[in-house]
């Protein structure tokens, strides 16, 4: 089966690797616009913050005899009648199945003088790919002040990262609260207080309306409220737009994204599929890489099961594999925010919902849990990373919770109960990598099979290939294994009663 994948990002590359590995007759051609190996876009804000190196976020995508990757080669035309994709280098690629993983582009707001005929004004940038991150890094040596437009997940990560590098940062957001899709007013206020302690000025309910230049570079921005803010750098984090131009030219139905059905196939052409940010499935797109990874896995599962590439694609049952597709996590320097399920503004009085909230603005902590029928159906956590990790495990694995939801957020008095587990004391079915749903037991099994480095474990289990927060825990398990005389039995049994 000839599969052509258009897009070599986090979703396209994962699909290609899985398809070649699990579908015996699959021959996969990948067309990637960027001249790089695939890399972890989730960590671009960490590159800007100086927490990760630009050359250190590459994804592990080992060569495969049935994968042909064309780097720096984009698709220019899809001939659906002949089932041929034309590439920018003039090459033609026949397909039996075509997978669109073209991702999304950064949205450029309507701002006066933000661009010239040659592109954005010098000192103005977005953050969507590695080239954008390198452009921002190149501007930092001469920058003392920065304005970040947009207080969604990316905007918060960029703002805190630039502040950590010593810049005076102003965060501008159009809504009346930060992360308005995920946070309610109280949680946003706590997060805003934490940003203030980091030295970040926050301006809400307005936007940037004009870029002011001096000597060919940005020198200030004008806000909708009339204020002028001096700046050396403007980073626009104002959302994304699905890349649909290629699909539209091919006559495929597109609205916001490429329209697909429950099987991720175009209703106009059953040989064309779309996954990741470019896709518009019936449930809508979240903009999170977890949803794209889940779609890639579902597509491979169906095609591998059918052996013909036409199997039925369904959602995975929760409880069998962890569902992280609607978990939102901010990876910010000095600010931890995690939301899942019901969060932000929802009807607290809805029948069968119980919500309990703890708010402690003085130390930048806010926790709200929402319980229904004995299960955690939503949570918002600001400033309590350990609590967020525990709640995410309960949520994604659909584990029963205490009858009194307060027990989920109120910890035992120190000395009055058992201490929290470290990773070596966790049960084998406890989740270590929340992004990919990798349990401690899977990591231990990989180590027992000979994986003796973080890279080996990541390749075998995909642990730490998402946000990277679990890397210290994976390293701790590796260290425990190396220090153990009876390597496999001692490690595998850790945390069992």
mmCIF file of C-alpha atoms in Angstrom, residues 176-179 183-198 334-337 358-367 380-384:
data_model
loop_
_atom_site.group_PDB
_atom_site.id
_atom_site.type_symbol
_atom_site.label_atom_id
_atom_site.label_comp_id
_atom_site.label_asym_id
_atom_site.label_seq_id
_atom_site.Cartn_x
_atom_site.Cartn_y
_atom_site.Cartn_z
ATOM 1 C CA UNK A 176 -10.745 40.035 30.289
ATOM 2 C CA UNK A 177 -8.805 37.084 31.656
ATOM 3 C CA UNK A 178 -5.821 34.936 30.775
ATOM 4 C CA UNK A 179 -6.368 31.656 28.899
ATOM 5 C CA UNK A 183 -9.579 29.588 33.057
ATOM 6 C CA UNK A 184 -12.345 31.250 34.992
ATOM 7 C CA UNK A 185 -11.906 34.695 36.505
ATOM 8 C CA UNK A 186 -10.606 33.498 39.883
ATOM 9 C CA UNK A 187 -7.983 31.171 38.410
ATOM 10 C CA UNK A 188 -6.913 33.844 35.928
ATOM 11 C CA UNK A 189 -6.476 36.368 38.731
ATOM 12 C CA UNK A 190 -4.197 33.983 40.612
ATOM 13 C CA UNK A 191 -2.153 33.338 37.470
ATOM 14 C CA UNK A 192 -1.931 37.074 36.799
ATOM 15 C CA UNK A 193 -0.649 37.617 40.327
ATOM 16 C CA UNK A 194 2.068 35.038 39.721
ATOM 17 C CA UNK A 195 3.080 36.827 36.529
ATOM 18 C CA UNK A 196 3.297 40.094 38.468
ATOM 19 C CA UNK A 197 5.718 38.487 40.915
ATOM 20 C CA UNK A 198 7.845 37.549 37.904
ATOM 21 C CA UNK A 334 7.774 30.301 37.340
ATOM 22 C CA UNK A 335 4.153 29.540 36.438
ATOM 23 C CA UNK A 336 2.405 26.171 36.431
ATOM 24 C CA UNK A 337 -1.091 25.919 34.947
ATOM 25 C CA UNK A 358 -9.143 26.151 46.927
ATOM 26 C CA UNK A 359 -7.829 29.647 46.235
ATOM 27 C CA UNK A 360 -4.665 31.031 47.817
ATOM 28 C CA UNK A 361 -3.585 34.081 45.786
ATOM 29 C CA UNK A 362 -0.886 35.046 48.301
ATOM 30 C CA UNK A 363 1.270 32.131 47.167
ATOM 31 C CA UNK A 364 -0.143 31.856 43.658
ATOM 32 C CA UNK A 365 -2.164 28.683 44.143
ATOM 33 C CA UNK A 366 -5.616 27.822 42.836
ATOM 34 C CA UNK A 367 -7.165 24.354 42.570
ATOM 35 C CA UNK A 380 -8.024 23.582 37.049
ATOM 36 C CA UNK A 381 -4.701 23.858 38.838
ATOM 37 C CA UNK A 382 -2.493 26.938 39.122
ATOM 38 C CA UNK A 383 0.738 26.844 41.100
ATOM 39 C CA UNK A 384 0.623 23.251 42.379
#
